[in-house]
Amino acid sequence: MIKAILFDLDGVIVDTAKYHYIAWKALAEEMGFEFTLAHNERLKGVSRMTSLEILLEIGGVSKTDEEKKELAERKNEHYRTFITKMKPDEILPGMPEFLKGVKKAGLKAAIGSASKNTPTILKQIELDTFFDAVVDGNKIAKAKPDPEVFLTGASELNVKPEECMVLEDAASGIEAALNGGMYSVGVGSPDVLGKAHCVIAGFEGVSVESLIAKCMQKR
Ligand code: B16
Ligand code: MG
């Protein structure tokens, strides 16, 4: 029986990938190489420092640890100029209704995100008091596909892993859910998220009850 829903943040509740893209692209251009939207796909669900490593690998650039720290900080400052202007109308289509449904069904809800900017984003979209637990990049040591982020969420909610359904847009996040022994829903393309118990394109017209039923079909 599902007792809790664990939400990834970027790509499930809001689309911040577009802001990450602008900020990483600016950094790449400064270093003299191109960073495309296809490259940006590789950064979804990945931590900030690992994102930087991938960016440098794409550009064939090497930097010292000190320089990497400075680049990551600068990228984050640029990124924050966008997220500090976010409004609740940036919550993805269907998600406000889905969230209401979660509460109505008496289910617990937690955030499981790699982002250290989670508190800022939740505040901007006015969901900072909605969740029963928030587990983000500030709290965890091991990045997805390690299940730490979701297992910590389950433990904070006082539910067992097998009672959790994870909503994720990144393949590494689906793997994290499966590694943790949880049900998983991929939000996006089946080509990328095929390992999930079920895959949806988005939340418009999707109720929590129908999603749980769909997920349970594949055990
Ligand atoms: P920050 P999620 C992830 O959030 C993003 O998908 C990923 O692109 C980003 O690099 C990561 O957060 C770290 O973000 O720089 O804000 O700490 O999808 O796990 O909610
Ligand atoms: Mg995500």
PDB file of C-alpha atoms and ligand atoms in Angstrom:
ATOM      1  CA  MET A   1       0.000   0.000   0.000  1.00  0.00           C
ATOM      2  CA  ILE A   2       1.326   3.436  -0.935  1.00  0.00           C
ATOM      3  CA  LYS A   3       1.432   5.815   2.033  1.00  0.00           C
ATOM      4  CA  ALA A   4       3.746   8.541   0.720  1.00  0.00           C
ATOM      5  CA  ILE A   5       4.658  10.335  -2.488  1.00  0.00           C
ATOM      6  CA  LEU A   6       8.274  11.499  -2.875  1.00  0.00           C
ATOM      7  CA  PHE A   7       8.659  14.339  -5.364  1.00  0.00           C
ATOM      8  CA  ASP A   8      11.765  15.281  -7.277  1.00  0.00           C
ATOM      9  CA  LEU A   9      11.730  19.077  -7.664  1.00  0.00           C
ATOM     10  CA  ASP A  10      13.394  20.220 -10.904  1.00  0.00           C
ATOM     11  CA  GLY A  11      11.536  18.658 -13.814  1.00  0.00           C
ATOM     12  CA  VAL A  12       8.601  17.370 -11.761  1.00  0.00           C
ATOM     13  CA  ILE A  13       7.207  20.367  -9.872  1.00  0.00           C
ATOM     14  CA  VAL A  14       8.942  23.166 -11.794  1.00  0.00           C
ATOM     15  CA  ASP A  15      11.106  23.477 -14.888  1.00  0.00           C
ATOM     16  CA  THR A  16      14.329  25.026 -13.658  1.00  0.00           C
ATOM     17  CA  ALA A  17      16.409  23.176 -16.286  1.00  0.00           C
ATOM     18  CA  LYS A  18      15.929  26.178 -18.573  1.00  0.00           C
ATOM     19  CA  TYR A  19      17.596  28.478 -16.009  1.00  0.00           C
ATOM     20  CA  HIS A  20      20.408  25.995 -15.322  1.00  0.00           C
ATOM     21  CA  TYR A  21      20.935  25.931 -19.110  1.00  0.00           C
ATOM     22  CA  ILE A  22      21.296  29.707 -19.471  1.00  0.00           C
ATOM     23  CA  ALA A  23      23.790  29.845 -16.604  1.00  0.00           C
ATOM     24  CA  TRP A  24      25.920  26.866 -17.739  1.00  0.00           C
ATOM     25  CA  LYS A  25      25.862  28.111 -21.344  1.00  0.00           C
ATOM     26  CA  ALA A  26      27.180  31.528 -20.286  1.00  0.00           C
ATOM     27  CA  LEU A  27      30.046  29.835 -18.448  1.00  0.00           C
ATOM     28  CA  ALA A  28      30.839  27.636 -21.472  1.00  0.00           C
ATOM     29  CA  GLU A  29      30.864  30.640 -23.794  1.00  0.00           C
ATOM     30  CA  GLU A  30      33.237  32.438 -21.455  1.00  0.00           C
ATOM     31  CA  MET A  31      35.580  29.447 -21.723  1.00  0.00           C
ATOM     32  CA  GLY A  32      35.203  29.470 -25.507  1.00  0.00           C
ATOM     33  CA  PHE A  33      33.005  26.484 -26.330  1.00  0.00           C
ATOM     34  CA  GLU A  34      29.387  25.773 -27.182  1.00  0.00           C
ATOM     35  CA  PHE A  35      26.943  24.183 -24.764  1.00  0.00           C
ATOM     36  CA  THR A  36      23.763  22.876 -26.414  1.00  0.00           C
ATOM     37  CA  LEU A  37      20.317  21.868 -25.156  1.00  0.00           C
ATOM     38  CA  ALA A  38      21.255  18.245 -25.850  1.00  0.00           C
ATOM     39  CA  HIS A  39      24.285  18.683 -23.567  1.00  0.00           C
ATOM     40  CA  ASN A  40      21.979  20.160 -20.917  1.00  0.00           C
ATOM     41  CA  GLU A  41      19.988  16.902 -20.806  1.00  0.00           C
ATOM     42  CA  ARG A  42      23.059  15.254 -19.296  1.00  0.00           C
ATOM     43  CA  LEU A  43      22.900  17.591 -16.293  1.00  0.00           C
ATOM     44  CA  LYS A  44      19.339  16.734 -15.207  1.00  0.00           C
ATOM     45  CA  GLY A  45      19.230  15.341 -11.701  1.00  0.00           C
ATOM     46  CA  VAL A  46      23.024  15.603 -11.411  1.00  0.00           C
ATOM     47  CA  SER A  47      24.669  17.582  -8.579  1.00  0.00           C
ATOM     48  CA  ARG A  48      26.201  21.025  -9.195  1.00  0.00           C
ATOM     49  CA  MET A  49      29.851  19.891  -9.028  1.00  0.00           C
ATOM     50  CA  THR A  50      29.230  16.833 -11.213  1.00  0.00           C
ATOM     51  CA  SER A  51      27.403  19.098 -13.680  1.00  0.00           C
ATOM     52  CA  LEU A  52      30.514  21.279 -13.838  1.00  0.00           C
ATOM     53  CA  GLU A  53      32.735  18.220 -14.419  1.00  0.00           C
ATOM     54  CA  ILE A  54      30.468  17.188 -17.334  1.00  0.00           C
ATOM     55  CA  LEU A  55      30.563  20.742 -18.739  1.00  0.00           C
ATOM     56  CA  LEU A  56      34.375  20.841 -18.607  1.00  0.00           C
ATOM     57  CA  GLU A  57      34.547  17.409 -20.230  1.00  0.00           C
ATOM     58  CA  ILE A  58      32.295  18.622 -23.077  1.00  0.00           C
ATOM     59  CA  GLY A  59      34.577  21.610 -23.637  1.00  0.00           C
ATOM     60  CA  GLY A  60      37.744  19.569 -23.218  1.00  0.00           C
ATOM     61  CA  VAL A  61      38.877  22.045 -20.572  1.00  0.00           C
ATOM     62  CA  SER A  62      40.790  21.248 -17.392  1.00  0.00           C
ATOM     63  CA  LYS A  63      40.696  23.381 -14.243  1.00  0.00           C
ATOM     64  CA  THR A  64      42.183  23.229 -10.757  1.00  0.00           C
ATOM     65  CA  ASP A  65      39.940  22.448  -7.765  1.00  0.00           C
ATOM     66  CA  GLU A  66      40.142  26.085  -6.738  1.00  0.00           C
ATOM     67  CA  GLU A  67      39.044  27.258 -10.206  1.00  0.00           C
ATOM     68  CA  LYS A  68      36.212  24.688 -10.258  1.00  0.00           C
ATOM     69  CA  LYS A  69      34.924  26.006  -6.951  1.00  0.00           C
ATOM     70  CA  GLU A  70      34.926  29.561  -8.293  1.00  0.00           C
ATOM     71  CA  LEU A  71      33.183  28.532 -11.553  1.00  0.00           C
ATOM     72  CA  ALA A  72      30.457  26.595  -9.717  1.00  0.00           C
ATOM     73  CA  GLU A  73      29.850  29.504  -7.356  1.00  0.00           C
ATOM     74  CA  ARG A  74      29.637  31.962 -10.228  1.00  0.00           C
ATOM     75  CA  LYS A  75      27.234  29.723 -12.159  1.00  0.00           C
ATOM     76  CA  ASN A  76      25.069  29.444  -9.062  1.00  0.00           C
ATOM     77  CA  GLU A  77      24.958  33.226  -8.562  1.00  0.00           C
ATOM     78  CA  HIS A  78      23.811  33.652 -12.173  1.00  0.00           C
ATOM     79  CA  TYR A  79      21.233  30.817 -11.779  1.00  0.00           C
ATOM     80  CA  ARG A  80      19.892  32.397  -8.586  1.00  0.00           C
ATOM     81  CA  THR A  81      19.091  35.655 -10.409  1.00  0.00           C
ATOM     82  CA  PHE A  82      16.409  33.614 -12.238  1.00  0.00           C
ATOM     83  CA  ILE A  83      15.044  31.436  -9.439  1.00  0.00           C
ATOM     84  CA  THR A  84      14.689  34.336  -7.021  1.00  0.00           C
ATOM     85  CA  LYS A  85      12.176  35.794  -9.490  1.00  0.00           C
ATOM     86  CA  MET A  86      10.102  32.594  -9.802  1.00  0.00           C
ATOM     87  CA  LYS A  87       6.373  32.740  -9.044  1.00  0.00           C
ATOM     88  CA  PRO A  88       3.749  30.068  -8.206  1.00  0.00           C
ATOM     89  CA  ASP A  89       2.520  30.228 -11.835  1.00  0.00           C
ATOM     90  CA  GLU A  90       5.736  28.406 -12.791  1.00  0.00           C
ATOM     91  CA  ILE A  91       4.492  25.214 -11.130  1.00  0.00           C
ATOM     92  CA  LEU A  92       4.107  22.724 -14.002  1.00  0.00           C
ATOM     93  CA  PRO A  93       0.638  22.090 -15.534  1.00  0.00           C
ATOM     94  CA  GLY A  94      -1.554  19.706 -13.538  1.00  0.00           C
ATOM     95  CA  MET A  95       0.763  19.729 -10.505  1.00  0.00           C
ATOM     96  CA  PRO A  96      -1.333  22.075  -8.298  1.00  0.00           C
ATOM     97  CA  GLU A  97      -4.351  19.767  -8.721  1.00  0.00           C
ATOM     98  CA  PHE A  98      -2.185  16.667  -8.210  1.00  0.00           C
ATOM     99  CA  LEU A  99      -0.795  18.101  -4.960  1.00  0.00           C
ATOM    100  CA  LYS A 100      -4.299  18.825  -3.695  1.00  0.00           C
ATOM    101  CA  GLY A 101      -5.235  15.225  -4.536  1.00  0.00           C
ATOM    102  CA  VAL A 102      -2.279  13.905  -2.524  1.00  0.00           C
ATOM    103  CA  LYS A 103      -3.444  15.755   0.586  1.00  0.00           C
ATOM    104  CA  LYS A 104      -7.085  14.805  -0.006  1.00  0.00           C
ATOM    105  CA  ALA A 105      -6.129  11.129  -0.251  1.00  0.00           C
ATOM    106  CA  GLY A 106      -4.393  11.425   3.148  1.00  0.00           C
ATOM    107  CA  LEU A 107      -0.967  10.590   1.728  1.00  0.00           C
ATOM    108  CA  LYS A 108       2.281  12.010   3.057  1.00  0.00           C
ATOM    109  CA  ALA A 109       4.462  14.087   0.750  1.00  0.00           C
ATOM    110  CA  ALA A 110       8.191  14.801   0.657  1.00  0.00           C
ATOM    111  CA  ILE A 111      10.722  16.453  -1.617  1.00  0.00           C
ATOM    112  CA  GLY A 112      13.754  14.439  -2.723  1.00  0.00           C
ATOM    113  CA  SER A 113      15.973  16.754  -4.758  1.00  0.00           C
ATOM    114  CA  ALA A 114      19.669  17.094  -5.560  1.00  0.00           C
ATOM    115  CA  SER A 115      19.339  20.882  -5.549  1.00  0.00           C
ATOM    116  CA  LYS A 116      20.893  22.967  -2.795  1.00  0.00           C
ATOM    117  CA  ASN A 117      18.561  25.757  -3.933  1.00  0.00           C
ATOM    118  CA  THR A 118      15.453  23.762  -2.976  1.00  0.00           C
ATOM    119  CA  PRO A 119      14.459  26.044  -0.034  1.00  0.00           C
ATOM    120  CA  THR A 120      14.613  29.150  -2.272  1.00  0.00           C
ATOM    121  CA  ILE A 121      12.564  27.547  -5.054  1.00  0.00           C
ATOM    122  CA  LEU A 122       9.901  26.187  -2.674  1.00  0.00           C
ATOM    123  CA  LYS A 123       9.556  29.606  -1.056  1.00  0.00           C
ATOM    124  CA  GLN A 124       9.240  31.372  -4.423  1.00  0.00           C
ATOM    125  CA  ILE A 125       6.488  29.005  -5.621  1.00  0.00           C
ATOM    126  CA  GLU A 126       4.793  29.165  -2.208  1.00  0.00           C
ATOM    127  CA  LEU A 127       5.100  25.464  -1.439  1.00  0.00           C
ATOM    128  CA  ASP A 128       7.526  25.892   1.463  1.00  0.00           C
ATOM    129  CA  THR A 129       4.989  24.722   4.030  1.00  0.00           C
ATOM    130  CA  PHE A 130       3.257  22.074   1.912  1.00  0.00           C
ATOM    131  CA  PHE A 131       5.618  19.097   2.329  1.00  0.00           C
ATOM    132  CA  ASP A 132       5.888  16.866   5.408  1.00  0.00           C
ATOM    133  CA  ALA A 133       9.624  16.508   4.756  1.00  0.00           C
ATOM    134  CA  VAL A 134      12.166  18.203   2.500  1.00  0.00           C
ATOM    135  CA  VAL A 135      15.343  16.284   1.672  1.00  0.00           C
ATOM    136  CA  ASP A 136      17.683  18.150  -0.658  1.00  0.00           C
ATOM    137  CA  GLY A 137      21.308  18.588  -1.701  1.00  0.00           C
ATOM    138  CA  ASN A 138      22.066  20.382   1.570  1.00  0.00           C
ATOM    139  CA  LYS A 139      21.190  17.273   3.577  1.00  0.00           C
ATOM    140  CA  ILE A 140      22.564  14.343   1.636  1.00  0.00           C
ATOM    141  CA  ALA A 141      26.076  13.100   0.873  1.00  0.00           C
ATOM    142  CA  LYS A 142      25.442  10.623  -1.944  1.00  0.00           C
ATOM    143  CA  ALA A 143      23.961  11.701  -5.273  1.00  0.00           C
ATOM    144  CA  LYS A 144      21.264   9.792  -7.192  1.00  0.00           C
ATOM    145  CA  PRO A 145      21.333   6.899  -8.306  1.00  0.00           C
ATOM    146  CA  ASP A 146      22.262   6.296  -4.670  1.00  0.00           C
ATOM    147  CA  PRO A 147      18.924   5.959  -2.850  1.00  0.00           C
ATOM    148  CA  GLU A 148      20.027   8.117   0.121  1.00  0.00           C
ATOM    149  CA  VAL A 149      17.820  11.104  -0.776  1.00  0.00           C
ATOM    150  CA  PHE A 150      14.646   8.999  -0.976  1.00  0.00           C
ATOM    151  CA  LEU A 151      15.474   6.656   1.927  1.00  0.00           C
ATOM    152  CA  THR A 152      16.030   9.730   4.118  1.00  0.00           C
ATOM    153  CA  GLY A 153      12.657  11.060   2.947  1.00  0.00           C
ATOM    154  CA  ALA A 154      10.929   7.773   3.812  1.00  0.00           C
ATOM    155  CA  SER A 155      12.551   7.706   7.207  1.00  0.00           C
ATOM    156  CA  GLU A 156      11.585  11.335   7.946  1.00  0.00           C
ATOM    157  CA  LEU A 157       8.000  10.483   6.979  1.00  0.00           C
ATOM    158  CA  ASN A 158       8.120   7.335   9.064  1.00  0.00           C
ATOM    159  CA  VAL A 159       7.073   5.055   6.212  1.00  0.00           C
ATOM    160  CA  LYS A 160       8.732   1.980   4.688  1.00  0.00           C
ATOM    161  CA  PRO A 161      10.452   2.238   1.267  1.00  0.00           C
ATOM    162  CA  GLU A 162       7.897  -0.145  -0.280  1.00  0.00           C
ATOM    163  CA  GLU A 163       5.153   2.240   0.825  1.00  0.00           C
ATOM    164  CA  CYS A 164       6.644   5.085  -1.244  1.00  0.00           C
ATOM    165  CA  MET A 165       6.050   6.183  -4.817  1.00  0.00           C
ATOM    166  CA  VAL A 166       8.795   8.394  -6.301  1.00  0.00           C
ATOM    167  CA  LEU A 167       8.098  10.908  -9.088  1.00  0.00           C
ATOM    168  CA  GLU A 168      11.234  11.644 -11.148  1.00  0.00           C
ATOM    169  CA  ASP A 169      12.254  13.173 -14.486  1.00  0.00           C
ATOM    170  CA  ALA A 170      15.845  11.856 -14.527  1.00  0.00           C
ATOM    171  CA  ALA A 171      17.009   8.305 -15.227  1.00  0.00           C
ATOM    172  CA  SER A 172      19.414   8.506 -12.270  1.00  0.00           C
ATOM    173  CA  GLY A 173      16.444   9.401 -10.036  1.00  0.00           C
ATOM    174  CA  ILE A 174      14.444   6.395 -11.220  1.00  0.00           C
ATOM    175  CA  GLU A 175      17.436   4.204 -10.458  1.00  0.00           C
ATOM    176  CA  ALA A 176      17.712   5.787  -7.002  1.00  0.00           C
ATOM    177  CA  ALA A 177      14.057   4.936  -6.317  1.00  0.00           C
ATOM    178  CA  LEU A 178      14.501   1.351  -7.523  1.00  0.00           C
ATOM    179  CA  ASN A 179      17.744   0.969  -5.547  1.00  0.00           C
ATOM    180  CA  GLY A 180      15.782   2.072  -2.491  1.00  0.00           C
ATOM    181  CA  GLY A 181      13.042  -0.528  -3.091  1.00  0.00           C
ATOM    182  CA  MET A 182      10.369   2.036  -3.949  1.00  0.00           C
ATOM    183  CA  TYR A 183       7.770   2.391  -6.672  1.00  0.00           C
ATOM    184  CA  SER A 184       8.805   4.833  -9.373  1.00  0.00           C
ATOM    185  CA  VAL A 185       7.051   7.041 -11.884  1.00  0.00           C
ATOM    186  CA  GLY A 186       9.042   8.550 -14.735  1.00  0.00           C
ATOM    187  CA  VAL A 187       7.924  11.997 -15.844  1.00  0.00           C
ATOM    188  CA  GLY A 188       9.015  12.483 -19.451  1.00  0.00           C
ATOM    189  CA  SER A 189       9.995  10.105 -22.231  1.00  0.00           C
ATOM    190  CA  PRO A 190       9.803   6.279 -21.973  1.00  0.00           C
ATOM    191  CA  ASP A 191      13.042   6.137 -24.000  1.00  0.00           C
ATOM    192  CA  VAL A 192      14.920   7.707 -21.108  1.00  0.00           C
ATOM    193  CA  LEU A 193      12.820   6.516 -18.160  1.00  0.00           C
ATOM    194  CA  GLY A 194      11.934   2.987 -19.308  1.00  0.00           C
ATOM    195  CA  LYS A 195      13.102   1.356 -16.064  1.00  0.00           C
ATOM    196  CA  ALA A 196      10.343   3.079 -14.050  1.00  0.00           C
ATOM    197  CA  HIS A 197       7.205   1.189 -12.972  1.00  0.00           C
ATOM    198  CA  CYS A 198       5.290   3.569 -15.220  1.00  0.00           C
ATOM    199  CA  VAL A 199       6.000   6.670 -17.314  1.00  0.00           C
ATOM    200  CA  ILE A 200       3.787   9.717 -17.831  1.00  0.00           C
ATOM    201  CA  ALA A 201       4.333  12.761 -20.059  1.00  0.00           C
ATOM    202  CA  GLY A 202       3.115  15.205 -17.399  1.00  0.00           C
ATOM    203  CA  PHE A 203       0.505  15.699 -14.683  1.00  0.00           C
ATOM    204  CA  GLU A 204      -2.384  17.241 -16.600  1.00  0.00           C
ATOM    205  CA  GLY A 205      -5.497  15.169 -15.888  1.00  0.00           C
ATOM    206  CA  VAL A 206      -3.503  12.681 -13.781  1.00  0.00           C
ATOM    207  CA  SER A 207      -4.940  11.833 -10.360  1.00  0.00           C
ATOM    208  CA  VAL A 208      -2.860  10.306  -7.579  1.00  0.00           C
ATOM    209  CA  GLU A 209      -5.236   7.336  -7.395  1.00  0.00           C
ATOM    210  CA  SER A 210      -4.903   6.575 -11.108  1.00  0.00           C
ATOM    211  CA  LEU A 211      -1.136   6.884 -10.937  1.00  0.00           C
ATOM    212  CA  ILE A 212      -0.845   4.499  -7.985  1.00  0.00           C
ATOM    213  CA  ALA A 213      -3.081   1.983  -9.814  1.00  0.00           C
ATOM    214  CA  LYS A 214      -0.957   2.276 -12.980  1.00  0.00           C
ATOM    215  CA  CYS A 215       2.277   1.852 -11.027  1.00  0.00           C
ATOM    216  CA  MET A 216       0.991  -1.208  -9.153  1.00  0.00           C
ATOM    217  CA  GLN A 217       0.202  -3.025 -12.389  1.00  0.00           C
ATOM    218  CA  LYS A 218       3.929  -3.512 -12.948  1.00  0.00           C
ATOM    219  CA  ARG A 219       5.452  -5.275  -9.995  1.00  0.00           C
TER     220      ARG A 219
HETATM  221  P1  B16 B   1      21.762  23.168  -7.490  1.00  0.00           P
HETATM  222  P2  B16 B   1      16.433  17.746  -8.952  1.00  0.00           P
HETATM  223  C1  B16 B   1      18.751  18.915  -9.678  1.00  0.00           C
HETATM  224  O1  B16 B   1      17.475  18.990  -9.114  1.00  0.00           O
HETATM  225  C2  B16 B   1      18.741  19.385 -11.133  1.00  0.00           C
HETATM  226  O2  B16 B   1      17.969  18.514 -11.938  1.00  0.00           O
HETATM  227  C3  B16 B   1      20.154  19.409 -11.659  1.00  0.00           C
HETATM  228  O3  B16 B   1      20.173  19.861 -13.006  1.00  0.00           O
HETATM  229  C4  B16 B   1      21.011  20.325 -10.772  1.00  0.00           C
HETATM  230  O4  B16 B   1      22.357  20.319 -11.205  1.00  0.00           O
HETATM  231  C5  B16 B   1      20.922  19.810  -9.329  1.00  0.00           C
HETATM  232  O5  B16 B   1      19.575  19.791  -8.918  1.00  0.00           O
HETATM  233  C6  B16 B   1      21.731  20.667  -8.365  1.00  0.00           C
HETATM  234  O6  B16 B   1      21.152  21.933  -8.303  1.00  0.00           O
HETATM  235  O7  B16 B   1      22.887  23.717  -8.291  1.00  0.00           O
HETATM  236  O8  B16 B   1      20.576  24.091  -7.357  1.00  0.00           O
HETATM  237  O9  B16 B   1      22.225  22.626  -6.152  1.00  0.00           O
HETATM  238  O10 B16 B   1      16.048  17.357 -10.332  1.00  0.00           O
HETATM  239  O11 B16 B   1      17.174  16.656  -8.177  1.00  0.00           O
HETATM  240  O12 B16 B   1      15.311  18.365  -8.173  1.00  0.00           O
HETATM  241 MG    MG B   2      14.721  16.365 -11.667  1.00  0.00          MG
END
